[in-house]
Coordinates of N, CA and C in Angstrom, one line a residue:
X1 N -4.1 -17.4 8.6 CA -2.8 -17.3 7.8 C -3.1 -16.4 6.6
X2 N -2.2 -15.5 6.2 CA -2.4 -14.6 5.1 C -2.0 -15.4 3.8
X3 N -2.9 -15.2 2.8 CA -2.7 -15.9 1.5 C -2.8 -14.8 0.4
X4 N -1.8 -14.9 -0.5 CA -1.9 -14.0 -1.7 C -3.1 -14.4 -2.6
X5 N -3.7 -13.4 -3.1 CA -4.8 -13.7 -4.1 C -4.1 -13.9 -5.4
X6 N -4.3 -15.1 -5.9 CA -3.7 -15.5 -7.2 C -4.5 -15.3 -8.4
X7 N -5.8 -15.0 -8.2 CA -6.7 -14.9 -9.4 C -6.5 -13.5 -10.1
X8 N -6.5 -13.5 -11.4 CA -6.3 -12.2 -12.1 C -7.5 -11.3 -11.9
X9 N -7.3 -10.0 -12.0 CA -8.3 -9.1 -11.8 C -9.2 -9.0 -13.0
X10 N -10.5 -9.5 -12.9 CA -11.4 -9.5 -14.1 C -11.7 -8.1 -14.6
X11 N -11.5 -7.1 -13.7 CA -11.8 -5.7 -14.2 C -10.7 -5.0 -14.8
X12 N -9.5 -5.6 -14.8 CA -8.3 -5.0 -15.4 C -7.9 -5.8 -16.6
X13 N -8.0 -5.1 -17.8 CA -7.6 -5.7 -19.0 C -6.1 -5.8 -19.1
X14 N -5.6 -6.8 -19.8 CA -4.1 -7.0 -19.9 C -3.4 -5.7 -20.4
X15 N -4.1 -5.1 -21.4 CA -3.5 -3.8 -21.9 C -3.4 -2.7 -20.9
X16 N -4.4 -2.6 -20.0 CA -4.3 -1.6 -18.9 C -3.1 -1.9 -18.0
X17 N -3.0 -3.2 -17.6 CA -1.8 -3.6 -16.8 C -0.5 -3.3 -17.4
X18 N -0.4 -3.5 -18.7 CA 0.8 -3.2 -19.5 C 1.1 -1.7 -19.4
X19 N 0.0 -0.9 -19.5 CA 0.2 0.6 -19.5 C 0.6 1.0 -18.1
X20 N 0.1 0.4 -17.0 CA 0.4 0.8 -15.7 C 1.8 0.4 -15.3
X21 N 2.3 -0.7 -15.9 CA 3.7 -1.1 -15.6 C 4.6 -0.1 -16.3
X22 N 4.3 0.3 -17.5 CA 5.1 1.3 -18.2 C 5.1 2.6 -17.4
X23 N 3.9 2.9 -16.8 CA 3.8 4.2 -16.0 C 4.7 4.1 -14.8
X24 N 4.7 3.1 -14.0 CA 5.5 3.0 -12.8 C 7.0 3.1 -13.1
X25 N 7.4 2.5 -14.2 CA 8.8 2.5 -14.6 C 9.2 4.0 -14.9
X26 N 8.3 4.7 -15.6 CA 8.7 6.1 -16.0 C 8.6 7.0 -14.8
X27 N 7.6 6.9 -14.0 CA 7.4 7.7 -12.8 C 8.6 7.5 -11.8
X28 N 9.1 6.3 -11.7 CA 10.2 6.1 -10.8 C 11.5 6.6 -11.4
X29 N 11.6 6.5 -12.7 CA 12.9 6.9 -13.3 C 13.0 8.4 -13.4
X30 N 11.8 9.1 -13.6 CA 11.9 10.6 -13.9 C 11.1 11.5 -13.0
X31 N 10.3 10.9 -12.1 CA 9.5 11.7 -11.2 C 8.2 12.0 -12.0
X32 N 7.2 12.6 -11.2 CA 5.9 12.9 -11.8 C 6.0 14.0 -12.9
X33 N 6.6 15.1 -12.5 CA 6.6 16.3 -13.4 C 7.3 16.0 -14.7
X34 N 8.4 15.3 -14.7 CA 9.2 15.0 -15.9 C 8.7 13.9 -16.7
X35 N 7.8 13.1 -16.2 CA 7.2 12.0 -17.0 C 6.1 12.5 -17.9
X36 N 6.2 12.1 -19.2 CA 5.2 12.5 -20.2 C 4.4 11.3 -20.6
X37 N 3.2 11.6 -21.1 CA 2.4 10.5 -21.6 C 3.1 9.8 -22.8
X38 N 3.8 10.6 -23.6 CA 4.5 10.0 -24.7 C 5.5 9.0 -24.2
X39 N 6.2 9.3 -23.2 CA 7.3 8.5 -22.6 C 6.6 7.2 -22.1
X40 N 5.5 7.3 -21.4 CA 4.8 6.2 -20.8 C 4.4 5.3 -21.9
X41 N 3.8 5.8 -22.9 CA 3.3 5.0 -24.1 C 4.4 4.3 -24.7
X42 N 5.6 4.9 -24.9 CA 6.7 4.3 -25.5 C 7.2 3.1 -24.7
X43 N 7.4 3.4 -23.4 CA 7.8 2.3 -22.5 C 6.9 1.1 -22.4
X44 N 5.6 1.4 -22.5 CA 4.6 0.4 -22.4 C 4.4 -0.3 -23.7
X45 N 5.0 0.2 -24.8 CA 4.9 -0.4 -26.1 C 3.5 -0.2 -26.8
X46 N 2.9 0.9 -26.5 CA 1.6 1.2 -27.2 C 1.6 2.6 -27.7
X47 N 0.5 2.9 -28.5 CA 0.4 4.3 -29.0 C 0.0 5.3 -27.9
X48 N 0.3 6.5 -28.2 CA -0.2 7.6 -27.2 C -1.7 7.6 -27.2
X49 N -2.4 7.4 -28.3 CA -3.8 7.4 -28.3 C -4.4 6.3 -27.4
X50 N -3.8 5.1 -27.4 CA -4.2 4.0 -26.6 C -4.1 4.4 -25.1
X51 N -3.0 5.0 -24.8 CA -2.8 5.5 -23.4 C -3.9 6.5 -23.0
X52 N -4.1 7.5 -23.8 CA -5.1 8.5 -23.5 C -6.5 7.9 -23.4
X53 N -6.8 6.9 -24.3 CA -8.1 6.2 -24.3 C -8.4 5.5 -23.0
X54 N -7.3 5.0 -22.4 CA -7.5 4.2 -21.1 C -7.6 5.2 -19.9
X55 N -6.7 6.3 -19.9 CA -6.6 7.0 -18.7 C -6.9 8.5 -18.8
X56 N -6.9 9.1 -20.0 CA -7.3 10.5 -20.1 C -6.2 11.5 -20.0
X57 N -5.5 11.5 -18.8 CA -4.4 12.4 -18.6 C -3.5 11.8 -17.5
X58 N -2.4 12.5 -17.3 CA -1.3 12.0 -16.4 C -1.8 11.8 -15.0
X59 N -2.6 12.8 -14.5 CA -3.1 12.7 -13.2 C -4.0 11.5 -13.0
X60 N -4.9 11.2 -13.9 CA -5.8 10.0 -13.9 C -4.9 8.8 -14.0
X61 N -3.9 8.8 -14.8 CA -3.0 7.6 -14.9 C -2.4 7.3 -13.5
X62 N -1.9 8.4 -12.8 CA -1.2 8.2 -11.6 C -2.2 7.7 -10.5
X63 N -3.4 8.2 -10.5 CA -4.4 7.7 -9.6 C -4.7 6.3 -9.8
X64 N -4.9 5.9 -11.1 CA -5.2 4.5 -11.4 C -4.0 3.6 -11.0
X65 N -2.8 4.1 -11.1 CA -1.6 3.3 -10.7 C -1.6 3.1 -9.2
X66 N -2.0 4.1 -8.4 CA -2.0 3.9 -7.0 C -3.1 2.9 -6.6
X67 N -4.2 2.9 -7.3 CA -5.3 2.0 -7.0 C -4.9 0.6 -7.4
X68 N -4.2 0.4 -8.5 CA -3.7 -0.9 -9.0 C -2.7 -1.4 -8.0
X69 N -1.7 -0.6 -7.6 CA -0.7 -1.1 -6.7 C -1.3 -1.4 -5.3
X70 N -2.3 -0.7 -4.9 CA -2.9 -1.0 -3.6 C -3.6 -2.4 -3.7
X71 N -4.4 -2.6 -4.7 CA -5.2 -3.8 -4.8 C -4.3 -5.0 -5.2
X72 N -3.3 -4.9 -6.0 CA -2.6 -6.0 -6.5 C -1.3 -6.3 -5.9
X73 N -0.7 -5.2 -5.2 CA 0.6 -5.5 -4.6 C 0.8 -5.1 -3.2
X74 N -0.1 -4.3 -2.6 CA 0.0 -3.9 -1.2 C -1.1 -4.7 -0.4
X75 N -2.3 -4.6 -0.8 CA -3.5 -5.2 0.0 C -3.9 -6.5 -0.7
X76 N -3.0 -7.1 -1.4 CA -3.3 -8.3 -2.2 C -3.1 -9.6 -1.3
X77 N -3.9 -9.7 -0.2 CA -3.8 -10.9 0.6 C -5.1 -11.1 1.3
X78 N -5.4 -12.3 1.6 CA -6.6 -12.7 2.3 C -6.2 -13.4 3.6
X79 N -6.9 -13.0 4.7 CA -6.6 -13.6 6.0 C -7.8 -14.3 6.5
X80 N -7.7 -15.6 6.8 CA -8.8 -16.3 7.4 C -8.8 -15.9 8.8
X81 N -9.9 -15.2 9.2 CA -9.9 -14.6 10.6 C -10.0 -15.7 11.6
X82 N -9.0 -15.8 12.5 CA -9.1 -16.8 13.5 C -9.9 -16.3 14.7
X83 N -10.2 -17.2 15.7 CA -11.0 -16.7 16.8 C -10.2 -15.8 17.7
X84 N -8.9 -16.0 17.7 CA -8.0 -15.1 18.6 C -7.6 -13.8 17.8
X85 N -8.1 -12.7 18.3 CA -7.8 -11.4 17.6 C -6.3 -11.1 17.6
X86 N -5.5 -11.6 18.6 CA -4.1 -11.3 18.6 C -3.4 -12.0 17.4
X87 N -3.9 -13.2 17.1 CA -3.3 -13.9 16.0 C -3.7 -13.2 14.7
X88 N -4.9 -12.7 14.6 CA -5.3 -12.0 13.4 C -4.5 -10.8 13.2
X89 N -4.3 -10.0 14.2 CA -3.6 -8.7 14.1 C -2.1 -9.0 13.7
X90 N -1.5 -10.0 14.3 CA -0.1 -10.3 14.0 C 0.0 -10.7 12.5
X91 N -0.9 -11.5 12.1 CA -0.9 -12.0 10.7 C -1.1 -10.8 9.7
X92 N -2.1 -10.0 10.1 CA -2.4 -8.8 9.2 C -1.2 -7.9 9.1
X93 N -0.6 -7.5 10.2 CA 0.5 -6.6 10.2 C 1.7 -7.2 9.5
X94 N 1.9 -8.5 9.7 CA 3.1 -9.2 9.0 C 2.8 -9.2 7.5
X95 N 1.6 -9.4 7.1 CA 1.3 -9.5 5.7 C 1.5 -8.1 5.0
X96 N 1.1 -7.0 5.7 CA 1.3 -5.7 5.1 C 2.8 -5.5 5.0
X97 N 3.6 -5.8 6.0 CA 5.1 -5.6 5.9 C 5.7 -6.4 4.8
X98 N 5.2 -7.7 4.7 CA 5.8 -8.6 3.7 C 5.5 -8.0 2.3
X99 N 4.3 -7.6 2.1 CA 3.9 -7.1 0.8 C 4.8 -5.9 0.3
X100 N 5.1 -5.0 1.2 CA 5.8 -3.8 0.9 C 7.3 -4.0 0.9
X101 N 7.8 -4.6 2.0 CA 9.2 -4.8 2.2 C 9.9 -5.8 1.3
X102 N 9.1 -6.7 0.7 CA 9.6 -7.6 -0.3 C 9.5 -7.1 -1.7
X103 N 9.1 -5.9 -1.9 CA 8.9 -5.3 -3.2 C 9.6 -4.0 -3.3
X104 N 10.9 -4.0 -3.7 CA 11.7 -2.7 -3.7 C 11.1 -1.7 -4.6
X105 N 10.4 -2.0 -5.6 CA 9.7 -1.1 -6.5 C 8.6 -0.3 -5.7
X106 N 7.9 -1.0 -4.8 CA 6.9 -0.3 -4.0 C 7.5 0.7 -3.1
X107 N 8.6 0.3 -2.4 CA 9.3 1.3 -1.5 C 9.8 2.5 -2.3
X108 N 10.3 2.3 -3.5 CA 10.7 3.5 -4.3 C 9.5 4.3 -4.7
X109 N 8.3 3.7 -4.9 CA 7.1 4.4 -5.3 C 6.6 5.2 -4.1
X110 N 6.7 4.7 -2.9 CA 6.4 5.4 -1.7 C 7.3 6.6 -1.5
X111 N 8.6 6.5 -1.7 CA 9.5 7.6 -1.7 C 9.1 8.7 -2.7
X112 N 8.7 8.2 -3.9 CA 8.3 9.2 -4.9 C 7.1 10.0 -4.5
X113 N 6.1 9.3 -3.9 CA 4.9 10.0 -3.4 C 5.2 11.1 -2.4
X114 N 6.1 10.7 -1.4 CA 6.5 11.6 -0.4 C 7.2 12.8 -1.0
X115 N 8.2 12.5 -1.9 CA 9.0 13.5 -2.5 C 8.2 14.5 -3.3
X116 N 7.2 14.0 -4.0 CA 6.4 14.9 -4.9 C 5.2 15.5 -4.2
X117 N 4.9 15.2 -3.0 CA 3.6 15.6 -2.4 C 3.6 17.1 -2.1
X118 N 4.7 17.7 -2.0 CA 4.7 19.2 -1.7 C 4.2 19.9 -3.0
X119 N 4.7 19.6 -4.1 CA 4.3 20.2 -5.4 C 3.0 19.7 -5.9
X120 N 2.8 18.4 -5.7 CA 1.6 17.7 -6.3 C 0.9 17.0 -5.2
X121 N 0.1 17.7 -4.3 CA -0.6 17.1 -3.2 C -1.6 16.0 -3.6
X122 N -2.1 16.2 -4.9 CA -3.1 15.2 -5.4 C -2.5 13.8 -5.5
X123 N -1.2 13.7 -5.7 CA -0.5 12.4 -5.7 C -0.6 11.7 -4.4
X124 N -0.3 12.4 -3.3 CA -0.4 11.8 -2.0 C -1.9 11.5 -1.7
X125 N -2.8 12.4 -2.1 CA -4.2 12.1 -1.9 C -4.7 10.9 -2.6
X126 N -4.2 10.7 -3.8 CA -4.5 9.5 -4.5 C -4.1 8.2 -3.8
X127 N -2.9 8.3 -3.2 CA -2.4 7.1 -2.4 C -3.2 6.9 -1.1
X128 N -3.6 8.0 -0.5 CA -4.4 7.9 0.7 C -5.8 7.3 0.4
X129 N -6.4 7.8 -0.7 CA -7.7 7.4 -1.1 C -7.7 5.9 -1.5
X130 N -6.7 5.5 -2.3 CA -6.8 4.2 -3.0 C -6.1 3.1 -2.2
X131 N -5.2 3.5 -1.2 CA -4.5 2.5 -0.5 C -4.8 2.6 1.0
X132 N -4.4 3.7 1.6 CA -4.5 3.8 3.1 C -6.0 3.7 3.5
X133 N -6.9 4.4 2.9 CA -8.3 4.4 3.3 C -8.9 3.0 3.1
X134 N -8.6 2.4 2.0 CA -9.1 1.0 1.7 C -8.6 0.1 2.8
X135 N -7.3 0.1 3.1 CA -6.8 -0.7 4.1 C -7.4 -0.5 5.5
X136 N -7.6 0.8 5.9 CA -8.2 1.1 7.1 C -9.7 0.6 7.2
X137 N -10.4 0.8 6.1 CA -11.8 0.3 6.1 C -11.9 -1.2 6.2
X138 N -11.0 -1.9 5.6 CA -11.0 -3.4 5.7 C -10.6 -3.8 7.1
X139 N -9.6 -3.2 7.7 CA -9.2 -3.5 9.0 C -10.2 -3.2 10.0
X140 N -10.9 -2.1 9.8 CA -12.0 -1.7 10.7 C -13.1 -2.8 10.8
X141 N -13.5 -3.3 9.6 CA -14.5 -4.3 9.6 C -14.0 -5.6 10.3
X142 N -12.8 -5.9 10.1 CA -12.3 -7.1 10.8 C -12.3 -6.9 12.3
X143 N -11.8 -5.7 12.8 CA -11.8 -5.5 14.2 C -13.2 -5.5 14.8
X144 N -14.2 -5.0 14.0 CA -15.6 -5.1 14.5 C -16.1 -6.5 14.6
X145 N -15.5 -7.4 14.0 CA -15.9 -8.8 14.1 C -15.4 -9.5 15.4
X146 N -14.6 -8.8 16.2 CA -14.1 -9.3 17.4 C -14.7 -8.5 18.6
X147 N -15.9 -8.8 19.0 CA -16.5 -8.0 20.1 C -15.8 -8.2 21.4
X148 N -15.0 -9.3 21.6 CA -14.3 -9.5 22.8 C -13.2 -8.4 23.0
X149 N -12.8 -7.7 22.0 CA -11.9 -6.6 22.1 C -12.4 -5.4 22.8
X150 N -13.8 -5.3 22.8 CA -14.4 -4.2 23.5 C -13.8 -2.8 23.1
X151 N -13.7 -2.6 21.8 CA -13.1 -1.3 21.3 C -14.1 -0.2 21.4
X152 N -13.7 0.9 21.9 CA -14.6 2.1 21.9 C -14.9 2.6 20.5
X153 N -13.9 2.5 19.6 CA -14.1 3.0 18.2 C -13.1 2.1 17.4
X154 N -13.7 1.2 16.6 CA -12.9 0.3 15.8 C -12.1 1.1 14.7
X155 N -12.7 2.1 14.2 CA -12.0 2.9 13.1 C -10.8 3.6 13.6
X156 N -10.9 4.2 14.8 CA -9.8 4.9 15.4 C -8.7 3.8 15.7
X157 N -9.0 2.7 16.2 CA -8.0 1.6 16.4 C -7.3 1.2 15.1
X158 N -8.1 1.1 14.1 CA -7.6 0.7 12.8 C -6.6 1.8 12.3
X159 N -7.0 3.0 12.5 CA -6.1 4.1 12.1 C -4.8 4.1 12.9
X160 N -4.9 3.8 14.1 CA -3.7 3.8 15.0 C -2.8 2.7 14.5
X161 N -3.3 1.5 14.2 CA -2.5 0.4 13.8 C -1.9 0.7 12.4
X162 N -2.7 1.2 11.5 CA -2.1 1.5 10.2 C -1.1 2.6 10.3
X163 N -1.3 3.6 11.2 CA -0.3 4.7 11.4 C 1.0 4.1 11.9
X164 N 0.9 3.2 12.8 CA 2.1 2.6 13.4 C 2.9 1.8 12.4
X165 N 2.2 1.1 11.5 CA 2.9 0.4 10.4 C 3.5 1.3 9.4
X166 N 2.8 2.4 9.1 CA 3.4 3.4 8.1 C 4.6 4.1 8.8
X167 N 4.5 4.3 10.1 CA 5.6 5.0 10.8 C 6.9 4.1 10.7
X168 N 6.7 2.8 10.9 CA 7.8 1.9 10.8 C 8.4 1.9 9.4
X169 N 7.6 1.8 8.4 CA 8.0 1.8 7.0 C 8.8 3.1 6.7
X170 N 8.2 4.2 7.2 CA 8.8 5.5 6.9 C 10.2 5.6 7.5
X171 N 10.3 5.3 8.8 CA 11.5 5.6 9.5 C 12.6 4.5 9.2
X172 N 12.2 3.3 9.2 CA 13.1 2.2 9.0 C 13.6 2.0 7.6
X173 N 12.6 2.1 6.7 CA 12.9 1.7 5.3 C 13.0 2.9 4.3
X174 N 11.9 3.7 4.3 CA 11.8 4.8 3.3 C 12.9 5.8 3.5
X175 N 13.1 6.2 4.8 CA 14.1 7.2 5.1 C 15.4 6.6 5.6
X176 N 15.6 5.3 5.4 CA 16.9 4.7 5.7 C 17.4 4.8 7.1
X177 N 16.4 4.7 8.1 CA 16.8 4.9 9.5 C 17.1 3.6 10.2
X178 N 17.2 2.5 9.5 CA 17.3 1.2 10.2 C 18.6 1.1 11.1
X179 N 19.7 1.7 10.6 CA 20.9 1.6 11.3 C 20.9 2.6 12.5
X180 N 20.2 3.7 12.4 CA 20.1 4.7 13.4 C 19.2 4.4 14.5
X181 N 18.0 3.9 14.1 CA 17.0 3.5 15.1 C 16.5 2.0 14.8
X182 N 17.4 1.1 15.1 CA 17.1 -0.3 14.7 C 15.9 -0.8 15.6
X183 N 15.1 -1.6 14.9 CA 13.9 -2.2 15.6 C 13.5 -3.5 14.8
X184 N 13.6 -4.6 15.5 CA 13.3 -5.8 14.9 C 11.8 -5.9 14.6
X185 N 11.5 -6.3 13.4 CA 10.1 -6.2 12.9 C 9.1 -7.0 13.8
X186 N 9.4 -8.2 14.1 CA 8.5 -9.0 15.0 C 8.3 -8.4 16.3
X187 N 9.4 -7.9 16.9 CA 9.3 -7.2 18.2 C 8.3 -6.0 18.1
X188 N 8.4 -5.3 17.0 CA 7.5 -4.1 16.8 C 6.0 -4.6 16.7
X189 N 5.8 -5.6 15.9 CA 4.4 -6.1 15.7 C 3.9 -6.6 17.0
X190 N 4.7 -7.4 17.8 CA 4.3 -7.9 19.1 C 3.9 -6.8 20.0
X191 N 4.7 -5.8 20.1 CA 4.4 -4.7 21.0 C 3.2 -3.9 20.6
X192 N 3.0 -3.7 19.3 CA 1.8 -3.1 18.8 C 0.5 -3.9 19.1
X193 N 0.6 -5.2 18.9 CA -0.6 -6.0 19.3 C -0.9 -5.9 20.7
X194 N 0.1 -5.9 21.6 CA -0.2 -5.8 23.0 C -0.8 -4.4 23.4
X195 N -0.5 -3.4 22.7 CA -1.1 -2.1 22.9 C -2.6 -2.1 22.6
X196 N -2.9 -2.9 21.6 CA -4.4 -3.0 21.2 C -5.1 -3.9 22.0
X197 N -4.5 -5.1 22.4 CA -5.2 -6.1 23.1 C -4.8 -6.1 24.5
X198 N -5.6 -5.7 25.4 CA -5.2 -5.6 26.8 C -6.1 -6.6 27.6
X199 N -5.5 -7.3 28.6 CA -6.2 -8.3 29.4 C -7.2 -7.6 30.3

């Protein structure tokens, strides 16, 4: 069963979390290009010097924000790995969906990254590095703990699973395609698990 991690991050000072919350509010309201460090500092209720001392520049701030959102709001769950890999995969996929789909701010942030990636590819790369890659690495290790799956390449399988989940989020939610291409979430997960686990 997936459980949310409730312990505070010992490596993240409360001031830094305050700054990152101010940053996401500003990035979502104004986009990356139009957001200034002055505006982030004001929204976070700190001095500009404090913001620069923590993050240095706007690009570093955005990268830190993606890392924070990945660890604390997207990948912030623990699954007790059961003996049955099908149960594990269903639980893992459901947890990812729940984390993102129950957080409208995260969905808006994903839209922001996609929308800004043409002009600022480093923003998308920060998300890939701090969220997608971390998630794939964790899933790969979990898949490797199930030798009964007889996977030729656990990392490729993890990438396929993550890609399928991102596809669902992109088409159904981020690009508002739910009415055009409706697909019930549990049906999607069930079908994906059957593709991975064959008798």
